[in-house]
Amino acid sequence: MLLAVNPNRMELLRLKRRLALAKRGYKLLKDKRDALIQKFIKIVQENLKTREEFDKKMRENINLFLVSTLAMTNNEQNAIFQFPQRDIKVKVIHQNIMSVNVPHYEMTDEGNPYPYGFIQTSPELDIAIKKYKDLIPLMLKMAELDKAVLLLTEEIEKTRRRVNALEYVMIPNLEDTIKFITMKLDEMARSSSSALMRIKEIIRGE
Amino acid sequence: MSNIALIGEREVIIGFNLIGLNILPVCGNEEASKALKECIQQQYAIVFITNEVAKTMIREIEEYQKKSKTAICILPSLLGKSNICMNVLRKNVEKAVGTDILFRNEG
């Protein structure tokens, strides 16, 4: 498709400059897209692996935990679980992956995870709680990777649209228009030179 | 107060309370979406949701994932193989790469 411009030398120069810029941008964006996809696949695979690991550990753990709390009444459970003495906080640090801000979580924890009497509870509960505690870093990693996948997906989609727009719309349009203007200018040059030749002939005839 | 929240069924998540996560036990769709909304408003850093609860409000979760800075993470299912998180992951991969490269080998 031709752009709506006047066929003159000024426009030609301007368009040529724009074409060079578009081509450079296209190349850069294509590189960015490829790099993003490479990173993305790596993150997705890591995500899958983390999920599998978590799944396995959690399955073992939940059974242990349910068995240990099975014999308790609701009130007893509340007495144990209602007032935790432990606190976990995460600090969000942003990492830059190919101009995408991906969060990285750093955990700080403090306090006693066993704020209950050991006489009323079974040892399984202690083990289960300990295992839960060990699960937390895995969960944080999972959340981190999930968010990264989401953010990278959006960025890749955006970049791909840009690459495609440049490759299939912008650059062909510019090239067509440049060709049109060059041909028009050549045509004008030819017509003026032939007119000159004709005028010369006429003058010579007289 | 911790800035990690956990939404799910009471029996499954109550243990995490002692570890130091903020737990929000819910039952039913309405309670769950209310809890999620609250978490987003209070600007938790991470919200974990169990698979069974996430199943009932997958659309809301996706919406919040796009809009807010909070990382919403769906935990793998403890019953059976139907994993919402995997579906979400697969959808994202398809969106990004154009084809489902994750599960290609299995099918």
XYZ file of C-alpha atoms in Angstrom:
313
model
C 0.000 0.000 0.000
C 1.274 3.444 -0.848
C 1.557 6.111 1.776
C -0.226 9.370 1.070
C 2.727 11.617 0.315
C 3.725 14.033 -2.427
C 6.180 12.543 -4.915
C 9.112 14.896 -4.534
C 12.728 14.694 -3.556
C 12.128 15.948 -0.011
C 9.661 13.171 0.704
C 11.957 10.627 -0.923
C 14.798 11.565 1.378
C 12.526 11.537 4.398
C 11.104 8.128 3.513
C 14.535 6.652 2.912
C 15.581 7.777 6.343
C 12.433 6.300 7.840
C 13.021 3.021 6.042
C 16.550 2.773 7.396
C 15.238 3.426 10.891
C 12.431 0.898 10.505
C 14.860 -1.744 9.311
C 17.166 -1.122 12.221
C 14.279 -1.249 14.673
C 13.000 -4.424 13.074
C 16.329 -6.148 13.460
C 16.658 -5.094 17.084
C 13.121 -6.115 17.975
C 13.555 -9.458 16.279
C 16.641 -10.100 18.358
C 14.759 -9.040 21.470
C 11.904 -11.393 20.658
C 14.237 -14.335 20.151
C 16.099 -13.641 23.368
C 12.843 -13.248 25.288
C 11.510 -16.560 24.016
C 14.730 -18.288 24.956
C 14.517 -16.910 28.496
C 10.823 -17.659 28.638
C 11.252 -21.323 27.796
C 13.954 -21.667 30.396
C 11.722 -20.109 33.038
C 8.755 -22.253 32.079
C 10.807 -25.412 32.358
C 12.100 -24.346 35.739
C 8.559 -23.549 36.774
C 7.380 -27.025 35.818
C 10.204 -28.627 37.737
C 9.507 -26.560 40.853
C 5.824 -27.373 40.680
C 6.496 -31.075 40.433
C 8.808 -30.948 43.414
C 6.316 -28.964 45.451
C 3.503 -31.280 44.461
C 5.409 -34.322 45.635
C 6.435 -32.818 48.942
C 3.038 -31.311 49.632
C 1.258 -34.611 49.023
C 3.458 -36.376 51.540
C 3.061 -33.566 53.965
C -0.663 -33.027 53.847
C -1.291 -36.657 54.754
C 0.964 -36.374 57.758
C -0.689 -33.148 58.785
C -4.236 -34.427 58.382
C -3.458 -37.541 60.387
C -1.987 -35.464 63.171
C -4.983 -33.151 63.379
C -7.644 -35.773 62.768
C -8.219 -36.606 66.406
C -8.566 -33.001 67.490
C -11.831 -31.154 67.816
C -12.310 -27.805 66.189
C -11.734 -26.019 69.446
C -8.498 -27.795 70.082
C -7.361 -26.984 66.584
C -8.221 -23.358 67.076
C -6.305 -23.269 70.313
C -3.221 -24.489 68.533
C -3.437 -22.680 65.257
C -5.092 -19.404 66.035
C -2.160 -17.558 67.527
C 0.993 -18.069 65.543
C 4.196 -16.658 66.957
C 6.022 -16.742 63.705
C 6.132 -14.171 60.984
C 7.363 -14.351 57.439
C 7.935 -11.282 55.385
C 9.118 -11.070 51.824
C 11.044 -8.251 50.310
C 10.372 -7.684 46.644
C 13.440 -6.973 44.557
C 12.974 -6.238 40.904
C 15.236 -7.893 38.393
C 15.551 -6.782 34.840
C 15.191 -9.501 32.223
C 15.340 -7.952 28.749
C 13.663 -4.770 30.007
C 10.944 -6.708 31.825
C 10.776 -6.029 35.536
C 10.506 -9.431 37.159
C 10.112 -9.610 40.937
C 12.440 -11.626 43.076
C 11.340 -12.461 46.606
C 13.628 -12.517 49.556
C 12.275 -14.013 52.729
C 12.892 -13.025 56.302
C 11.323 -15.083 59.041
C 11.362 -14.928 62.787
C 9.632 -16.508 65.742
C 8.873 -19.929 67.071
C 6.846 -22.173 64.744
C 5.703 -24.440 67.566
C 3.642 -22.262 69.928
C 1.729 -25.135 71.502
C 2.127 -27.598 74.302
C 3.847 -30.764 73.270
C 1.783 -32.840 75.678
C -1.550 -32.433 73.924
C -0.226 -32.862 70.399
C 1.306 -35.729 68.486
C 4.883 -35.754 67.210
C 3.536 -36.013 63.668
C 2.277 -32.486 63.985
C 5.764 -31.219 64.783
C 7.191 -33.044 61.799
C 4.434 -31.745 59.534
C 4.983 -28.177 60.673
C 8.710 -28.508 60.148
C 8.110 -29.819 56.642
C 5.715 -26.981 55.925
C 8.416 -24.603 56.997
C 10.822 -26.163 54.535
C 8.242 -25.829 51.793
C 8.076 -22.046 52.001
C 11.179 -21.251 49.890
C 9.826 -23.566 47.207
C 6.488 -21.774 47.271
C 8.192 -18.410 46.954
C 10.162 -19.662 43.992
C 6.969 -20.904 42.419
C 5.256 -17.546 42.859
C 8.281 -15.782 41.447
C 8.425 -18.002 38.385
C 4.674 -17.724 37.871
C 4.841 -13.969 37.855
C 7.857 -14.045 35.545
C 6.004 -16.278 33.090
C 3.055 -13.930 33.112
C 5.107 -10.787 32.598
C 7.292 -12.348 29.907
C 4.217 -13.621 28.061
C 2.858 -10.112 27.830
C 6.168 -8.689 26.715
C 6.723 -11.380 24.090
C 3.253 -10.822 22.698
C 3.853 -7.103 22.488
C 7.255 -7.507 20.866
C 5.933 -10.021 18.376
C 3.171 -7.669 17.316
C 5.702 -4.918 16.795
C 8.021 -7.171 14.811
C 5.168 -8.332 12.613
C 3.846 -4.823 12.105
C 7.284 -3.682 10.988
C 7.957 -6.696 8.813
C 4.639 -7.008 7.035
C 3.182 -3.500 7.056
C 5.590 -0.698 7.769
C 8.634 -1.796 5.755
C 6.751 -2.959 2.617
C 4.702 0.235 2.641
C 7.797 2.383 2.850
C 9.540 0.406 0.132
C 6.520 0.655 -2.182
C 6.240 4.370 -1.640
C 9.940 4.934 -2.244
C 9.724 2.955 -5.441
C 6.680 4.942 -6.525
C 8.384 8.250 -5.876
C 11.596 7.256 -7.677
C 9.616 6.100 -10.678
C 7.542 9.257 -10.687
C 10.684 11.411 -10.467
C 12.380 9.448 -13.257
C 9.278 9.786 -15.377
C 9.273 13.536 -14.816
C 12.953 13.744 -15.731
C 12.349 11.725 -18.907
C 9.373 13.806 -19.926
C 11.222 17.061 -19.368
C 14.292 15.883 -21.277
C 12.171 14.679 -24.196
C 10.308 17.995 -24.163
C 13.649 19.787 -24.248
C 14.827 17.690 -27.164
C 11.650 18.428 -29.020
C 11.930 22.144 -28.362
C 15.535 22.033 -29.549
C 14.430 20.324 -32.772
C 11.743 22.945 -33.336
C 14.216 25.771 -32.753
C 16.748 24.169 -35.130
C 14.034 23.754 -37.797
C 13.366 27.445 -37.799
C 1.849 -9.071 59.800
C 3.121 -11.149 56.985
C 2.723 -9.989 53.426
C 2.031 -13.423 52.045
C -1.554 -14.654 52.017
C -2.951 -18.106 51.490
C -6.536 -18.714 50.404
C -7.984 -22.192 50.553
C -9.925 -24.819 52.420
C -9.499 -24.612 56.173
C -8.174 -28.138 56.675
C -5.529 -27.824 54.011
C -4.096 -24.441 54.822
C -4.428 -24.137 58.581
C -0.982 -25.593 59.168
C 0.629 -22.742 57.326
C -0.694 -20.352 59.926
C 1.933 -21.490 62.393
C 4.654 -21.017 59.807
C 3.751 -17.375 59.541
C 1.612 -17.013 56.449
C -1.665 -15.131 56.622
C -4.331 -17.678 55.983
C -7.824 -16.922 54.767
C -9.958 -20.026 55.053
C -12.909 -19.895 52.695
C -15.695 -22.120 51.537
C -17.717 -21.326 48.493
C -17.235 -19.093 45.534
C -18.435 -15.839 47.071
C -16.227 -16.004 50.112
C -13.242 -16.851 47.967
C -13.642 -13.929 45.610
C -14.190 -11.607 48.558
C -10.994 -12.875 50.163
C -9.030 -12.430 46.954
C -10.328 -8.906 46.509
C -9.311 -8.068 50.049
C -5.829 -9.467 49.459
C -5.388 -7.328 46.380
C -6.592 -4.232 48.184
C -4.230 -4.800 51.083
C -1.380 -5.139 48.619
C 0.063 -8.424 49.680
C 3.257 -9.340 47.837
C 2.135 -12.878 47.114
C -1.245 -14.598 47.287
C -1.364 -18.370 47.112
C -4.626 -20.051 46.195
C -5.296 -23.758 46.377
C -6.324 -25.517 43.215
C -9.842 -26.360 44.349
C -10.656 -22.772 45.281
C -9.008 -21.363 42.174
C -11.182 -23.603 40.043
C -14.270 -21.616 40.987
C -12.891 -18.210 40.091
C -10.290 -18.641 37.419
C -11.520 -15.607 35.487
C -11.151 -13.269 38.422
C -7.676 -14.574 39.118
C -6.559 -13.956 35.564
C -7.975 -10.474 35.669
C -6.170 -9.611 38.900
C -2.966 -11.153 37.615
C -3.000 -8.716 34.744
C -4.038 -5.671 36.730
C -2.182 -5.782 40.030
C 1.399 -6.125 41.133
C 0.506 -8.933 43.522
C 1.768 -12.302 42.404
C -1.130 -14.733 42.442
C 0.095 -18.291 42.474
C -2.151 -21.319 42.181
C -0.907 -24.287 44.178
C -0.962 -27.724 42.578
C -3.951 -29.894 43.301
C -3.732 -32.448 46.053
C -6.524 -34.552 44.652
C -6.044 -36.118 41.286
C -4.375 -34.622 38.283
C -6.657 -31.799 37.201
C -4.335 -28.885 37.619
C -5.529 -25.381 36.928
C -2.067 -23.950 37.276
C -0.860 -26.184 34.460
C -3.690 -25.013 32.240
C -2.818 -21.402 32.969
C 0.834 -22.105 32.258
C 0.004 -23.865 29.025
C -2.219 -21.013 27.944
C 0.563 -18.529 28.587
C 3.068 -20.607 26.657
C 0.682 -20.825 23.739
C 0.149 -17.098 23.839
C 3.851 -16.328 23.933
C 5.393 -18.879 21.614
C 2.401 -19.530 19.397
C 2.342 -23.260 19.960
C 2.126 -25.593 22.902
C 5.702 -26.713 23.321
C 5.387 -27.875 26.916
C 3.077 -30.801 26.589
C 3.844 -31.671 23.028
C 5.814 -34.766 23.937
C 3.035 -36.219 26.021
C 0.200 -35.941 23.537
